[in-house]
Coordinates of N, CA and C in Angstrom, one line a residue:
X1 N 97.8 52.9 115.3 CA 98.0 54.3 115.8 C 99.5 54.7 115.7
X2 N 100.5 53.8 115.9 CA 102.1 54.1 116.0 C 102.1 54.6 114.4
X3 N 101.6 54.1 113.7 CA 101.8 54.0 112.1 C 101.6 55.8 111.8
X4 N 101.0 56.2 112.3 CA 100.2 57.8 112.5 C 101.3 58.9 112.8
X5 N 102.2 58.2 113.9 CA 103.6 59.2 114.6 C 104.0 59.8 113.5
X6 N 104.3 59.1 112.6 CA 105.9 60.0 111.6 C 104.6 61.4 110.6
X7 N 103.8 60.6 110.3 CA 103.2 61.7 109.4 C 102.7 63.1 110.7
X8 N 101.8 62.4 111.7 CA 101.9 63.9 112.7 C 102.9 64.8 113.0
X9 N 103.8 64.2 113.2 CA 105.0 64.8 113.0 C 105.9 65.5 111.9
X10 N 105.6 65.1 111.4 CA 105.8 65.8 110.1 C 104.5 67.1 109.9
X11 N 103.8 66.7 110.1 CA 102.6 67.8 110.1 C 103.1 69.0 111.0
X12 N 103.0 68.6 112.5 CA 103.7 69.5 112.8 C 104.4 70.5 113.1
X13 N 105.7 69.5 112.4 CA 106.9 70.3 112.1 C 106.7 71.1 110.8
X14 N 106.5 71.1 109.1 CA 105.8 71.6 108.8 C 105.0 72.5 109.1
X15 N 104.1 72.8 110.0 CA 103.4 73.6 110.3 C 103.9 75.3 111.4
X16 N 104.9 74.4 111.9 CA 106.2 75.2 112.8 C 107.1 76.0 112.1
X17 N 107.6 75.6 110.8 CA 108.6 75.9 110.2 C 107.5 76.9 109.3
X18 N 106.9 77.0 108.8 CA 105.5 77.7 107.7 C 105.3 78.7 108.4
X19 N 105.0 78.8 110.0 CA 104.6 79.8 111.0 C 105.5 80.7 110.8
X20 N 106.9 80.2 111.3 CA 108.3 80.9 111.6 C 108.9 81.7 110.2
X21 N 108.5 81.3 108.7 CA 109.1 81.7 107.8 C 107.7 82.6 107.4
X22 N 106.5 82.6 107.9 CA 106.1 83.7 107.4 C 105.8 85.0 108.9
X23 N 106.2 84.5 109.6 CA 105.9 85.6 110.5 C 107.5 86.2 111.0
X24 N 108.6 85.9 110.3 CA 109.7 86.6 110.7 C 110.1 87.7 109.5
X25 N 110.3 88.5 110.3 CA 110.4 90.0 109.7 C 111.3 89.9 108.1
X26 N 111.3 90.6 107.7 CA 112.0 90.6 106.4 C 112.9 92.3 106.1
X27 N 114.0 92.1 105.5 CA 114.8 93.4 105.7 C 113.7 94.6 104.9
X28 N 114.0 95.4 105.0 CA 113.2 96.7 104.8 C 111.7 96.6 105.0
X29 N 111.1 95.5 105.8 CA 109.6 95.5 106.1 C 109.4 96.3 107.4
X30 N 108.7 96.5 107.6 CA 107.8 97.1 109.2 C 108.2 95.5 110.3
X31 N 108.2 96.3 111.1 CA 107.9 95.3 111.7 C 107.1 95.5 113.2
X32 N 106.2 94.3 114.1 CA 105.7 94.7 115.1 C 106.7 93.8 116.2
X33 N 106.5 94.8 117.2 CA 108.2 94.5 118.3 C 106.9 94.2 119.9
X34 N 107.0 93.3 119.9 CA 105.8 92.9 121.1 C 107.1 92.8 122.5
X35 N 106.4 93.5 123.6 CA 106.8 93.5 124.8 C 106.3 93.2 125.7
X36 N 107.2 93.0 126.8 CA 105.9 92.3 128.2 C 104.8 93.6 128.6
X37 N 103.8 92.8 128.7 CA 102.5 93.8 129.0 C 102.8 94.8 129.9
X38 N 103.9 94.4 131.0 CA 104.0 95.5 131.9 C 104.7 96.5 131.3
X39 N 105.3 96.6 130.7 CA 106.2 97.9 129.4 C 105.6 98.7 129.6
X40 N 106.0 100.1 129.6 CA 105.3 102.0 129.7 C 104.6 101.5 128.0
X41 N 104.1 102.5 127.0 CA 105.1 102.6 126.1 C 105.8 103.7 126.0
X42 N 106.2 104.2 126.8 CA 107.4 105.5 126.3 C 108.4 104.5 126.6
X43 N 108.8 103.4 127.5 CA 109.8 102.6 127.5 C 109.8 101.7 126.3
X44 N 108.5 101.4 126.1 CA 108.9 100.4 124.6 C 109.1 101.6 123.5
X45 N 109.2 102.6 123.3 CA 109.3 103.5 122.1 C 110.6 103.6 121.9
X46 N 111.1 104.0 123.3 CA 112.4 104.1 123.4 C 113.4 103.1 123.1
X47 N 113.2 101.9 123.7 CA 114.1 101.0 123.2 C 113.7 100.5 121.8
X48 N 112.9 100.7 121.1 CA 112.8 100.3 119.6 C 113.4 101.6 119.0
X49 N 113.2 102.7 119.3 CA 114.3 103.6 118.8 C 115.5 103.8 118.9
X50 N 116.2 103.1 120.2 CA 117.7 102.6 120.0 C 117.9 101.8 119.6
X51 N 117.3 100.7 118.9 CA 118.1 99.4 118.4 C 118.0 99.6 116.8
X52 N 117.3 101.2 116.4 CA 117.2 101.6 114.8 C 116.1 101.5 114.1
X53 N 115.1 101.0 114.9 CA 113.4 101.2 114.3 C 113.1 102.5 114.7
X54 N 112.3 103.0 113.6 CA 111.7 104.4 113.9 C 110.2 103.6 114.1
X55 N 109.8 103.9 115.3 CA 108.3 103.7 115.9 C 107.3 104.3 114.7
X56 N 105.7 103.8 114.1 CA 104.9 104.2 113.6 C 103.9 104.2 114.2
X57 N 103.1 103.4 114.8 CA 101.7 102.9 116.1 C 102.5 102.4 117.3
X58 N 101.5 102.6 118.2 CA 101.3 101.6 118.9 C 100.0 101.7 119.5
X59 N 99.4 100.1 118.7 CA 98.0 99.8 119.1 C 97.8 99.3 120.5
X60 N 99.2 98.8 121.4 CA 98.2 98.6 122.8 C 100.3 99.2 123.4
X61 N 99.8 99.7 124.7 CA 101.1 99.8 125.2 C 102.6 99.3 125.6
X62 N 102.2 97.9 125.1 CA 103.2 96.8 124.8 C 104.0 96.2 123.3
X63 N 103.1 96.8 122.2 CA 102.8 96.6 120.9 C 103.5 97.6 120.1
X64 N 104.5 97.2 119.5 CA 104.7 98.7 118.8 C 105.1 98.6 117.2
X65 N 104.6 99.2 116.7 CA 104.7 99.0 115.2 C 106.2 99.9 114.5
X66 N 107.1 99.5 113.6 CA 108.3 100.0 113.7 C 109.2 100.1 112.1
X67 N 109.5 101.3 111.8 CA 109.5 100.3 110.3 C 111.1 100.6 110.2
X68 N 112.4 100.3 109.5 CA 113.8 100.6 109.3 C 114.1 101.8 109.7
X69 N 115.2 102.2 110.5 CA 115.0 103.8 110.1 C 116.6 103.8 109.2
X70 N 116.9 104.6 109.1 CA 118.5 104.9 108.2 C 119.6 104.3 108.4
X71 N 119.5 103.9 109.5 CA 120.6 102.9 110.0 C 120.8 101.6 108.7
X72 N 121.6 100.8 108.3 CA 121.6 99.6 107.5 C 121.0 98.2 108.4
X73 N 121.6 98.3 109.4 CA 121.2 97.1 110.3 C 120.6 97.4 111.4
X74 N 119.1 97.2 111.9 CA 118.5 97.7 112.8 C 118.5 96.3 113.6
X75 N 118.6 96.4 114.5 CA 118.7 95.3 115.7 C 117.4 94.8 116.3
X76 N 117.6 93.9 117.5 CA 116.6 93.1 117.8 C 116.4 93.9 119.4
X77 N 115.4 94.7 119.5 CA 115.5 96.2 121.4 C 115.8 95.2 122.2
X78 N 115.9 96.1 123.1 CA 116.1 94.8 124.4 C 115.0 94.9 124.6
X79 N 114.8 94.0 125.7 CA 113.7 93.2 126.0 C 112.6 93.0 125.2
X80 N 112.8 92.7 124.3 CA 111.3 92.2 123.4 C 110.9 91.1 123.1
X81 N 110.2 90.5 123.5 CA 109.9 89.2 123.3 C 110.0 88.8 121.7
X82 N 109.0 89.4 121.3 CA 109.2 89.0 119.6 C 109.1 90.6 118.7
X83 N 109.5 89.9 117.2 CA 110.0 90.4 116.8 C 109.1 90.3 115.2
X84 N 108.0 90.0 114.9 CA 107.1 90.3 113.3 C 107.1 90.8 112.8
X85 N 106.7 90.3 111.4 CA 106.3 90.9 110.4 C 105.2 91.7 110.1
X86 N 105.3 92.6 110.2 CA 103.5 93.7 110.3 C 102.7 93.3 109.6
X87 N 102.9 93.1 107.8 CA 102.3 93.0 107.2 C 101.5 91.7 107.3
X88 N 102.2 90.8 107.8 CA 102.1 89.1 108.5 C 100.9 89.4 109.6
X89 N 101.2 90.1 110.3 CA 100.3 90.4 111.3 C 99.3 91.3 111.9
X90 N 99.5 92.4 110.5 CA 98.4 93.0 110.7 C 96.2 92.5 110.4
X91 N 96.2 91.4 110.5 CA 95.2 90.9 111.0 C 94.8 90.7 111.9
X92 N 96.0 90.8 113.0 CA 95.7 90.2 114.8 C 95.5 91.5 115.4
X93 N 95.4 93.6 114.3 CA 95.1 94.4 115.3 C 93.6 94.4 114.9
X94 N 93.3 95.1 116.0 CA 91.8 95.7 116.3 C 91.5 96.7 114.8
X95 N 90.3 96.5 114.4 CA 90.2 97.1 113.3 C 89.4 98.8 113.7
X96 N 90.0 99.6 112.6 CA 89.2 100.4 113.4 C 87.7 101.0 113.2
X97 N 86.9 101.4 113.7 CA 85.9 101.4 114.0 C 85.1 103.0 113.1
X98 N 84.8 103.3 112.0 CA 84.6 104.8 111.8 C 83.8 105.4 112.7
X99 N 84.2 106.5 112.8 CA 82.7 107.5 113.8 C 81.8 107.7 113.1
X100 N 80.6 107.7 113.4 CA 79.1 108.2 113.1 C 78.8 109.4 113.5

């Protein structure tokens, strides 16, 4: 079983590093700016629009979808937990539903 450590680990780490390089944002991509659930969103709008994202969605009130705005360097809002790649993560929104 000890013989098992280095490759789990390796697995892993691998698996950590693969997560982190495809789920972090990339310059001129969209990106989704996740906030704590208790966020308005007029408060999450707001602070993604001062740190230089122009807001596009927001699928739940903590969630907000964001893409560059004219600025060169758009920043990281305050308080936001994380910081994705949309296109990375647009599998994890709710799909939507057509009307009948």
């Amino acid at each position: 079983m000890a013989e098992l450590l280095p490759a789990c680990a390796l697995l892993a780490g691998g698996l950590a590093v693969s997560g982190v390089l495809t789920l972090s944002p990339r310059p001129g991509h969209a990106v989704m700016v996740v906030f704590d659930p208790r966020t308005a969103v007029t408060d999450a709008i707001s602070r993604v629009s001062e740190a230089g994202w122009l807001p596009v969605a927001a699928p739940r009130s903590f969630i907000i979808v964001a893409r560059p705005d004219a600025r060169d360097d758009p920043r990281h809002p305050i308080d936001a937990y994380l910081l994705l790649d949309a296109r990375a993560m647009s599998g994890c929104l709710p799909a939507d539903t057509p009307s009948k």
